[in-house]
C-alpha cells in the first residue's frame, strides 16, 4: 500500500510500504477513507521533534474495517469507524478512569513500528476498545464525514481544554490560539454553555470561523497588548476559563495573564520553546489553576458523536484544503506556510 513517511525536516514522501495485516487476535485492519494533517505534525516536519528517517506519520483517520482478528467481537468487516489518535486496551485502570492516553499497552499512530493515519490502511491494535463505529450512511455525506473525522483528535482536544478550564454555563472564556484546536475549543466552550467567548487570533479567515463557532469577541493583538484588550473587555478582571491551544512560552504567558483571579487555564497546546511561560508566584497569589495535557479523546467520542450526527455542532469548517494521498507533501507545506488551516486527506 501507499503511506506517508518522513525522511528529514521538510522531506515528506508518499511511498510503497508493506500492507498491514492482523498480527494479534485483537487487531483489525482499517481501510482509510479520510485522514488529515495535524498542527502537531508540523513540529516533526520542521525538525523540532525527532523522527527516524522513513518513519510513518499522521494520527487522525476514519475508514472501513476490512479484516478483524479472532478475538474482535464488536466490529465486523464493512463497519465505518473512527479512531482516536492513541490506541488503548480498554481494560487497564487508566482506561477505566477515562485516561486512555496513559494506557500501558497503548500507543500513538506513527510511532516507530506502527502504521500512520496518512496512508491507505492501518493495523489497529485492541480494535474493540479503540475504534468507534459510525453510521454507514455518513459515507455519502462529505460534510458530515469531515465533521466526524475531527473526533479523532481536534474536537476532542478542544473539548479537553474546555473541560480542564472549567467552562460552565454563563462563564467568560478566552481562547489563545486560532489553529484548528483553538477553533474547536471555541466550539466546545459554546457547547458547554459559555456566555462570552473571546478568541485571540490575527488571521481573519480563522477568526471568521471562530465567530461562526460561537466567539463573541476577537482580539487580534499579541503579547501585552492582547492581555490589555482582554482585560478591557472583561472589566479589568479577565476570563473565568482560558483555553491555551498553542504550546509556546508566549502563549502560556498570555493565557495566565488573561485569566481571572480564581480561574483556570486548560492547556492542550503541545509544549515547545525555551520555557514554560509560567510564573508560579503570580499564579499562587491569584489562585490561578492549570489543568490539561494530552487529550483522552477516546473517552470523549461517545459524548461528542451524537451532537455531530444531529447537527448540534459542525466542526467541519476547520478543514479548508482537501488533497489526495499524493498531495500530502504539498499539504504539509501549505500548513507550514499558513496558507491552509487544516488539510483533509482523501485516501
mmCIF file of C-alpha atoms in Angstrom:
data_model
loop_
_atom_site.group_PDB
_atom_site.id
_atom_site.type_symbol
_atom_site.label_atom_id
_atom_site.label_comp_id
_atom_site.label_asym_id
_atom_site.label_seq_id
_atom_site.Cartn_x
_atom_site.Cartn_y
_atom_site.Cartn_z
ATOM 1 C CA UNK A 1 0.000 0.000 0.000
ATOM 2 C CA UNK A 2 0.973 3.680 -0.107
ATOM 3 C CA UNK A 3 1.587 5.681 3.043
ATOM 4 C CA UNK A 4 3.149 8.958 4.124
ATOM 5 C CA UNK A 5 6.628 8.784 5.630
ATOM 6 C CA UNK A 6 9.028 11.418 6.871
ATOM 7 C CA UNK A 7 12.710 11.206 5.959
ATOM 8 C CA UNK A 8 14.031 14.520 7.272
ATOM 9 C CA UNK A 9 12.764 18.010 8.073
ATOM 10 C CA UNK A 10 10.640 19.255 5.156
ATOM 11 C CA UNK A 11 11.050 15.875 3.441
ATOM 12 C CA UNK A 12 7.633 14.186 3.421
ATOM 13 C CA UNK A 13 7.058 11.423 0.857
ATOM 14 C CA UNK A 14 4.277 9.059 -0.139
ATOM 15 C CA UNK A 15 5.853 5.647 -0.680
ATOM 16 C CA UNK A 16 5.034 1.983 -1.059
ATOM 17 C CA UNK A 17 5.110 0.193 2.298
ATOM 18 C CA UNK A 18 4.089 -3.309 3.422
ATOM 19 C CA UNK A 19 0.346 -3.901 3.638
ATOM 20 C CA UNK A 20 -0.985 -4.044 7.201
ATOM 21 C CA UNK A 21 -2.148 -7.428 8.448
ATOM 22 C CA UNK A 22 -3.775 -8.861 11.543
ATOM 23 C CA UNK A 23 -0.969 -9.895 13.909
ATOM 24 C CA UNK A 24 -2.864 -10.332 17.172
ATOM 25 C CA UNK A 25 -6.379 -11.695 17.782
ATOM 26 C CA UNK A 26 -7.463 -8.235 18.996
ATOM 27 C CA UNK A 27 -6.321 -6.449 15.809
ATOM 28 C CA UNK A 28 -8.349 -5.033 12.956
ATOM 29 C CA UNK A 29 -7.241 -3.715 9.581
ATOM 30 C CA UNK A 30 -8.982 -0.494 8.557
ATOM 31 C CA UNK A 31 -9.017 0.884 5.016
ATOM 32 C CA UNK A 32 -8.613 4.643 5.403
ATOM 33 C CA UNK A 33 -11.305 6.814 3.835
ATOM 34 C CA UNK A 34 -10.337 10.184 5.318
ATOM 35 C CA UNK A 35 -7.256 11.388 7.180
ATOM 36 C CA UNK A 36 -5.801 14.806 7.861
ATOM 37 C CA UNK A 37 -2.692 16.726 8.804
ATOM 38 C CA UNK A 38 -2.408 17.989 12.380
ATOM 39 C CA UNK A 39 -0.662 21.112 13.571
ATOM 40 C CA UNK A 40 1.421 18.883 15.852
ATOM 41 C CA UNK A 41 2.684 17.023 12.759
ATOM 42 C CA UNK A 42 4.390 20.260 11.758
ATOM 43 C CA UNK A 43 6.858 20.018 14.627
ATOM 44 C CA UNK A 44 8.303 16.889 13.033
ATOM 45 C CA UNK A 45 8.067 18.498 9.589
ATOM 46 C CA UNK A 46 10.070 21.489 10.845
ATOM 47 C CA UNK A 47 12.620 19.303 12.630
ATOM 48 C CA UNK A 48 11.529 20.442 16.096
ATOM 49 C CA UNK A 49 10.596 16.931 17.228
ATOM 50 C CA UNK A 50 12.696 13.905 16.393
ATOM 51 C CA UNK A 51 11.665 11.272 13.854
ATOM 52 C CA UNK A 52 13.609 8.397 12.336
ATOM 53 C CA UNK A 53 14.107 8.545 8.554
ATOM 54 C CA UNK A 54 11.320 6.556 6.925
ATOM 55 C CA UNK A 55 9.039 6.699 9.971
ATOM 56 C CA UNK A 56 5.284 6.834 9.316
ATOM 57 C CA UNK A 57 3.354 9.970 10.156
ATOM 58 C CA UNK A 58 -0.246 11.013 10.734
ATOM 59 C CA UNK A 59 -2.581 10.139 13.591
ATOM 60 C CA UNK A 60 -6.119 11.143 12.557
ATOM 61 C CA UNK A 61 -8.260 8.867 10.383
ATOM 62 C CA UNK A 62 -11.569 7.179 9.824
ATOM 63 C CA UNK A 63 -12.299 4.305 7.497
ATOM 64 C CA UNK A 64 -13.889 0.951 6.864
ATOM 65 C CA UNK A 65 -12.982 -2.263 8.671
ATOM 66 C CA UNK A 66 -11.551 -4.779 6.207
ATOM 67 C CA UNK A 67 -10.456 -7.615 8.499
ATOM 68 C CA UNK A 68 -10.663 -8.486 12.181
ATOM 69 C CA UNK A 69 -8.773 -10.829 14.484
ATOM 70 C CA UNK A 70 -10.449 -13.805 16.099
ATOM 71 C CA UNK A 71 -10.927 -12.017 19.448
ATOM 72 C CA UNK A 72 -12.648 -8.938 17.990
ATOM 73 C CA UNK A 73 -16.342 -9.188 18.832
ATOM 74 C CA UNK A 74 -17.765 -5.673 18.473
ATOM 75 C CA UNK A 75 -16.735 -4.945 14.893
ATOM 76 C CA UNK A 76 -17.026 -6.679 11.561
ATOM 77 C CA UNK A 77 -15.791 -6.060 8.017
ATOM 78 C CA UNK A 78 -17.685 -3.251 6.360
ATOM 79 C CA UNK A 79 -18.171 -1.163 9.512
ATOM 80 C CA UNK A 80 -17.377 2.539 9.217
ATOM 81 C CA UNK A 81 -15.221 3.549 12.185
ATOM 82 C CA UNK A 82 -13.260 6.471 13.585
ATOM 83 C CA UNK A 83 -10.045 6.055 15.531
ATOM 84 C CA UNK A 84 -8.690 8.259 18.311
ATOM 85 C CA UNK A 85 -5.051 9.265 17.909
ATOM 86 C CA UNK A 86 -3.998 6.780 20.600
ATOM 87 C CA UNK A 87 -4.920 3.117 20.743
ATOM 88 C CA UNK A 88 -5.718 1.615 24.174
ATOM 89 C CA UNK A 89 -6.709 -1.771 25.554
ATOM 90 C CA UNK A 90 -9.855 -0.684 27.408
ATOM 91 C CA UNK A 91 -9.088 -2.948 30.380
ATOM 92 C CA UNK A 92 -6.402 -1.221 32.459
ATOM 93 C CA UNK A 93 -7.011 1.088 35.420
ATOM 94 C CA UNK A 94 -6.244 4.175 33.364
ATOM 95 C CA UNK A 95 -8.760 3.203 30.673
ATOM 96 C CA UNK A 96 -11.358 2.553 33.388
ATOM 97 C CA UNK A 97 -10.667 6.053 34.718
ATOM 98 C CA UNK A 98 -11.027 7.573 31.243
ATOM 99 C CA UNK A 99 -7.342 8.433 30.850
ATOM 100 C CA UNK A 100 -6.848 6.253 27.776
ATOM 101 C CA UNK A 101 -3.709 8.158 26.743
ATOM 102 C CA UNK A 102 -1.897 6.653 29.747
ATOM 103 C CA UNK A 103 -2.787 3.041 28.904
ATOM 104 C CA UNK A 104 0.422 0.989 29.402
ATOM 105 C CA UNK A 105 -0.433 -1.123 26.363
ATOM 106 C CA UNK A 106 -1.370 1.875 24.248
ATOM 107 C CA UNK A 107 0.483 3.826 21.610
ATOM 108 C CA UNK A 108 0.353 6.640 19.073
ATOM 109 C CA UNK A 109 -0.160 6.212 15.353
ATOM 110 C CA UNK A 110 3.047 6.907 13.512
ATOM 111 C CA UNK A 111 5.331 5.839 16.346
ATOM 112 C CA UNK A 112 8.204 3.558 15.360
ATOM 113 C CA UNK A 113 6.833 0.197 14.247
ATOM 114 C CA UNK A 114 3.224 1.325 13.782
ATOM 115 C CA UNK A 115 1.181 2.492 10.813
ATOM 116 C CA UNK A 116 0.387 6.176 10.401
ATOM 117 C CA UNK A 117 -3.019 7.588 9.646
ATOM 118 C CA UNK A 118 -1.925 9.243 6.403
ATOM 119 C CA UNK A 119 -1.937 6.083 4.333
ATOM 120 C CA UNK A 120 -4.255 3.671 2.578
ATOM 121 C CA UNK A 121 -4.754 1.322 5.538
ATOM 122 C CA UNK A 122 -3.886 0.894 9.223
ATOM 123 C CA UNK A 123 -3.454 -2.082 11.542
ATOM 124 C CA UNK A 124 -5.358 -1.190 14.716
ATOM 125 C CA UNK A 125 -4.393 -2.943 17.969
ATOM 126 C CA UNK A 126 -7.155 -3.505 20.545
ATOM 127 C CA UNK A 127 -9.761 -2.750 17.909
ATOM 128 C CA UNK A 128 -12.805 -3.264 20.141
ATOM 129 C CA UNK A 129 -11.545 -0.773 22.703
ATOM 130 C CA UNK A 130 -10.030 1.724 20.272
ATOM 131 C CA UNK A 131 -12.391 2.097 17.323
ATOM 132 C CA UNK A 132 -15.860 3.637 17.444
ATOM 133 C CA UNK A 133 -18.492 2.595 14.931
ATOM 134 C CA UNK A 134 -20.152 5.336 12.862
ATOM 135 C CA UNK A 135 -23.393 5.263 10.866
ATOM 136 C CA UNK A 136 -22.724 3.754 7.435
ATOM 137 C CA UNK A 137 -24.819 6.443 5.736
ATOM 138 C CA UNK A 138 -22.225 9.054 6.700
ATOM 139 C CA UNK A 139 -20.120 7.783 3.791
ATOM 140 C CA UNK A 140 -22.472 9.572 1.396
ATOM 141 C CA UNK A 141 -22.276 12.944 3.197
ATOM 142 C CA UNK A 142 -18.883 14.605 2.719
ATOM 143 C CA UNK A 143 -19.517 17.414 5.196
ATOM 144 C CA UNK A 144 -20.718 15.056 7.922
ATOM 145 C CA UNK A 145 -17.821 12.701 7.280
ATOM 146 C CA UNK A 146 -15.336 15.565 7.670
ATOM 147 C CA UNK A 147 -17.009 16.577 10.921
ATOM 148 C CA UNK A 148 -16.793 13.011 12.209
ATOM 149 C CA UNK A 149 -13.076 12.923 11.413
ATOM 150 C CA UNK A 150 -12.476 15.696 13.968
ATOM 151 C CA UNK A 151 -13.436 13.172 16.668
ATOM 152 C CA UNK A 152 -10.060 11.523 16.092
ATOM 153 C CA UNK A 153 -8.232 14.494 17.628
ATOM 154 C CA UNK A 154 -9.003 18.199 17.278
ATOM 155 C CA UNK A 155 -12.596 18.290 18.504
ATOM 156 C CA UNK A 156 -11.853 16.044 21.476
ATOM 157 C CA UNK A 157 -8.703 18.025 22.217
ATOM 158 C CA UNK A 158 -10.579 21.337 22.156
ATOM 159 C CA UNK A 159 -13.201 19.768 24.411
ATOM 160 C CA UNK A 160 -10.493 18.511 26.789
ATOM 161 C CA UNK A 161 -9.148 22.049 27.098
ATOM 162 C CA UNK A 162 -12.622 23.438 27.778
ATOM 163 C CA UNK A 163 -13.319 20.789 30.407
ATOM 164 C CA UNK A 164 -9.913 21.340 32.014
ATOM 165 C CA UNK A 165 -10.501 25.086 32.088
ATOM 166 C CA UNK A 166 -13.799 24.552 33.872
ATOM 167 C CA UNK A 167 -16.034 26.080 31.216
ATOM 168 C CA UNK A 168 -19.563 26.289 32.575
ATOM 169 C CA UNK A 169 -22.853 27.946 31.667
ATOM 170 C CA UNK A 170 -22.555 31.710 31.957
ATOM 171 C CA UNK A 171 -18.753 31.751 32.053
ATOM 172 C CA UNK A 172 -16.461 34.096 30.170
ATOM 173 C CA UNK A 173 -13.881 32.125 28.167
ATOM 174 C CA UNK A 174 -10.735 33.248 26.367
ATOM 175 C CA UNK A 175 -9.154 31.045 23.702
ATOM 176 C CA UNK A 176 -5.458 31.564 22.970
ATOM 177 C CA UNK A 177 -4.647 30.186 19.512
ATOM 178 C CA UNK A 178 -6.516 30.322 16.212
ATOM 179 C CA UNK A 179 -5.459 26.924 14.851
ATOM 180 C CA UNK A 180 -7.876 24.035 14.412
ATOM 181 C CA UNK A 181 -7.641 23.018 18.088
ATOM 182 C CA UNK A 182 -8.269 26.568 19.277
ATOM 183 C CA UNK A 183 -11.267 26.865 16.976
ATOM 184 C CA UNK A 184 -12.611 23.564 18.278
ATOM 185 C CA UNK A 185 -12.049 24.966 21.765
ATOM 186 C CA UNK A 186 -14.382 27.826 20.849
ATOM 187 C CA UNK A 187 -16.952 25.308 19.634
ATOM 188 C CA UNK A 188 -16.556 23.247 22.807
ATOM 189 C CA UNK A 189 -16.928 26.308 25.036
ATOM 190 C CA UNK A 190 -20.149 27.283 23.307
ATOM 191 C CA UNK A 191 -21.431 23.708 23.609
ATOM 192 C CA UNK A 192 -20.719 23.779 27.353
ATOM 193 C CA UNK A 193 -22.737 26.971 27.784
ATOM 194 C CA UNK A 194 -20.175 29.789 27.920
ATOM 195 C CA UNK A 195 -21.851 33.188 27.746
ATOM 196 C CA UNK A 196 -18.897 35.109 26.336
ATOM 197 C CA UNK A 197 -16.060 33.670 24.267
ATOM 198 C CA UNK A 198 -13.059 35.815 23.385
ATOM 199 C CA UNK A 199 -10.960 34.392 20.552
ATOM 200 C CA UNK A 200 -7.354 35.569 20.345
ATOM 201 C CA UNK A 201 -6.096 35.412 16.757
ATOM 202 C CA UNK A 202 -4.804 37.578 13.938
ATOM 203 C CA UNK A 203 -5.870 35.675 10.842
ATOM 204 C CA UNK A 204 -9.195 36.965 9.587
ATOM 205 C CA UNK A 205 -10.232 33.753 7.844
ATOM 206 C CA UNK A 206 -9.703 31.838 11.073
ATOM 207 C CA UNK A 207 -11.358 34.370 13.344
ATOM 208 C CA UNK A 208 -14.331 34.342 10.967
ATOM 209 C CA UNK A 209 -14.667 30.611 11.672
ATOM 210 C CA UNK A 210 -14.285 31.355 15.386
ATOM 211 C CA UNK A 211 -17.265 33.697 15.190
ATOM 212 C CA UNK A 212 -19.253 31.040 13.351
ATOM 213 C CA UNK A 213 -18.344 28.588 16.113
ATOM 214 C CA UNK A 214 -19.561 30.946 18.832
ATOM 215 C CA UNK A 215 -16.889 33.567 19.584
ATOM 216 C CA UNK A 216 -18.482 36.808 20.746
ATOM 217 C CA UNK A 217 -15.282 38.872 20.575
ATOM 218 C CA UNK A 218 -11.992 38.718 18.680
ATOM 219 C CA UNK A 219 -8.670 40.098 19.932
ATOM 220 C CA UNK A 220 -6.062 40.443 17.193
ATOM 221 C CA UNK A 221 -3.280 41.867 19.351
ATOM 222 C CA UNK A 222 -0.464 39.775 20.813
ATOM 223 C CA UNK A 223 1.569 39.854 23.997
ATOM 224 C CA UNK A 224 0.873 42.658 26.461
ATOM 225 C CA UNK A 225 -1.486 44.350 24.016
ATOM 226 C CA UNK A 226 -3.607 41.193 23.898
ATOM 227 C CA UNK A 227 -3.681 40.996 27.694
ATOM 228 C CA UNK A 228 -4.791 44.619 27.911
ATOM 229 C CA UNK A 229 -7.509 44.031 25.301
ATOM 230 C CA UNK A 230 -8.944 41.014 27.121
ATOM 231 C CA UNK A 231 -8.829 42.827 30.450
ATOM 232 C CA UNK A 232 -10.609 45.778 28.871
ATOM 233 C CA UNK A 233 -13.348 43.518 27.504
ATOM 234 C CA UNK A 234 -13.855 41.909 30.918
ATOM 235 C CA UNK A 235 -13.978 44.998 33.096
ATOM 236 C CA UNK A 236 -10.362 44.504 34.130
ATOM 237 C CA UNK A 237 -10.920 41.051 35.615
ATOM 238 C CA UNK A 238 -10.027 38.550 32.869
ATOM 239 C CA UNK A 239 -11.751 35.314 31.840
ATOM 240 C CA UNK A 240 -13.081 32.637 34.184
ATOM 241 C CA UNK A 241 -11.742 29.914 31.888
ATOM 242 C CA UNK A 242 -8.864 30.136 29.400
ATOM 243 C CA UNK A 243 -8.045 27.624 26.678
ATOM 244 C CA UNK A 244 -4.356 27.509 25.696
ATOM 245 C CA UNK A 245 -4.038 25.795 22.319
ATOM 246 C CA UNK A 246 -0.576 26.761 21.066
ATOM 247 C CA UNK A 247 2.114 25.494 23.450
ATOM 248 C CA UNK A 248 4.688 28.286 23.254
ATOM 249 C CA UNK A 249 6.133 30.255 26.137
ATOM 250 C CA UNK A 250 4.412 33.417 24.919
ATOM 251 C CA UNK A 251 1.011 31.746 24.530
ATOM 252 C CA UNK A 252 1.168 30.336 28.060
ATOM 253 C CA UNK A 253 2.181 33.700 29.499
ATOM 254 C CA UNK A 254 -0.746 35.302 27.687
ATOM 255 C CA UNK A 255 -3.140 32.588 28.876
ATOM 256 C CA UNK A 256 -2.201 33.020 32.534
ATOM 257 C CA UNK A 257 -2.249 36.805 32.276
ATOM 258 C CA UNK A 258 -5.802 36.921 30.865
ATOM 259 C CA UNK A 259 -7.168 34.508 33.496
ATOM 260 C CA UNK A 260 -9.422 35.981 36.137
ATOM 261 C CA UNK A 261 -8.311 35.525 39.757
ATOM 262 C CA UNK A 262 -9.620 32.112 40.795
ATOM 263 C CA UNK A 263 -9.866 30.970 37.173
ATOM 264 C CA UNK A 264 -8.315 28.056 35.339
ATOM 265 C CA UNK A 265 -6.169 27.581 32.250
ATOM 266 C CA UNK A 266 -6.925 24.433 30.258
ATOM 267 C CA UNK A 267 -3.805 23.713 28.221
ATOM 268 C CA UNK A 268 -3.590 21.350 25.259
ATOM 269 C CA UNK A 269 -1.003 23.042 23.057
ATOM 270 C CA UNK A 270 1.933 20.658 22.640
ATOM 271 C CA UNK A 271 4.700 22.359 24.674
ATOM 272 C CA UNK A 272 7.646 23.619 22.673
ATOM 273 C CA UNK A 273 10.000 26.541 23.051
ATOM 274 C CA UNK A 274 12.554 27.776 25.542
ATOM 275 C CA UNK A 275 10.450 27.738 28.710
ATOM 276 C CA UNK A 276 7.072 27.154 30.271
ATOM 277 C CA UNK A 277 5.798 30.710 30.427
ATOM 278 C CA UNK A 278 4.566 30.062 33.971
ATOM 279 C CA UNK A 279 5.093 32.358 36.941
ATOM 280 C CA UNK A 280 4.054 30.191 39.903
ATOM 281 C CA UNK A 281 4.270 33.110 42.301
ATOM 282 C CA UNK A 282 1.764 35.079 40.238
ATOM 283 C CA UNK A 283 -0.497 32.028 39.896
ATOM 284 C CA UNK A 284 -0.282 31.395 43.630
ATOM 285 C CA UNK A 285 -1.164 34.981 44.512
ATOM 286 C CA UNK A 286 -4.172 34.991 42.172
ATOM 287 C CA UNK A 287 -5.353 31.401 42.774
ATOM 288 C CA UNK A 288 -4.987 30.558 39.082
ATOM 289 C CA UNK A 289 -5.171 26.838 38.319
ATOM 290 C CA UNK A 290 -3.674 24.866 35.443
ATOM 291 C CA UNK A 291 -5.175 21.661 34.032
ATOM 292 C CA UNK A 292 -4.685 19.850 30.771
ATOM 293 C CA UNK A 293 -2.338 17.658 28.792
ATOM 294 C CA UNK A 294 -2.767 15.006 26.130
ATOM 295 C CA UNK A 295 -6.485 14.668 25.431
ATOM 296 C CA UNK A 296 -8.021 11.213 26.048
ATOM 297 C CA UNK A 297 -10.262 11.668 23.026
ATOM 298 C CA UNK A 298 -11.451 8.037 23.023
ATOM 299 C CA UNK A 299 -13.262 8.827 26.267
ATOM 300 C CA UNK A 300 -14.962 11.877 24.748
ATOM 301 C CA UNK A 301 -16.117 10.359 21.443
ATOM 302 C CA UNK A 302 -19.359 8.813 22.804
ATOM 303 C CA UNK A 303 -20.318 12.187 24.301
ATOM 304 C CA UNK A 304 -19.498 14.304 21.238
ATOM 305 C CA UNK A 305 -20.627 11.939 18.466
ATOM 306 C CA UNK A 306 -24.410 12.425 18.902
ATOM 307 C CA UNK A 307 -24.063 16.224 18.672
ATOM 308 C CA UNK A 308 -22.278 15.938 15.329
ATOM 309 C CA UNK A 309 -24.803 13.441 13.994
ATOM 310 C CA UNK A 310 -27.809 15.599 14.896
ATOM 311 C CA UNK A 311 -26.200 18.845 13.723
ATOM 312 C CA UNK A 312 -25.894 20.480 17.149
ATOM 313 C CA UNK A 313 -22.236 21.144 16.295
ATOM 314 C CA UNK A 314 -20.456 21.137 12.951
ATOM 315 C CA UNK A 315 -16.652 21.211 13.241
ATOM 316 C CA UNK A 316 -16.072 20.517 9.526
ATOM 317 C CA UNK A 317 -15.155 24.158 8.637
ATOM 318 C CA UNK A 318 -11.716 23.628 10.245
ATOM 319 C CA UNK A 319 -10.774 21.854 7.002
ATOM 320 C CA UNK A 320 -10.022 24.422 4.325
ATOM 321 C CA UNK A 321 -7.911 22.397 1.886
ATOM 322 C CA UNK A 322 -8.514 18.894 0.527
ATOM 323 C CA UNK A 323 -5.849 16.753 -1.138
ATOM 324 C CA UNK A 324 -5.450 13.184 -2.262
ATOM 325 C CA UNK A 325 -2.738 10.993 -0.806
ATOM 326 C CA UNK A 326 -0.236 12.159 -3.416
ATOM 327 C CA UNK A 327 -0.917 15.738 -2.359
ATOM 328 C CA UNK A 328 0.060 15.223 1.290
ATOM 329 C CA UNK A 329 3.599 16.696 0.945
ATOM 330 C CA UNK A 330 2.083 19.849 -0.542
ATOM 331 C CA UNK A 331 -0.468 19.866 2.270
ATOM 332 C CA UNK A 332 2.325 19.974 4.844
ATOM 333 C CA UNK A 333 3.904 22.890 3.021
ATOM 334 C CA UNK A 334 0.585 24.736 2.870
ATOM 335 C CA UNK A 335 0.027 24.370 6.607
ATOM 336 C CA UNK A 336 3.632 25.246 7.408
ATOM 337 C CA UNK A 337 3.294 28.446 5.397
ATOM 338 C CA UNK A 338 -0.106 29.139 6.994
ATOM 339 C CA UNK A 339 -1.787 29.035 3.598
ATOM 340 C CA UNK A 340 -4.064 26.298 4.953
ATOM 341 C CA UNK A 341 -5.612 25.919 8.387
ATOM 342 C CA UNK A 342 -6.056 22.131 8.344
ATOM 343 C CA UNK A 343 -5.672 19.778 5.403
ATOM 344 C CA UNK A 344 -8.163 16.980 4.734
ATOM 345 C CA UNK A 345 -6.714 13.901 3.028
ATOM 346 C CA UNK A 346 -8.904 11.694 0.876
ATOM 347 C CA UNK A 347 -7.161 8.358 0.836
#
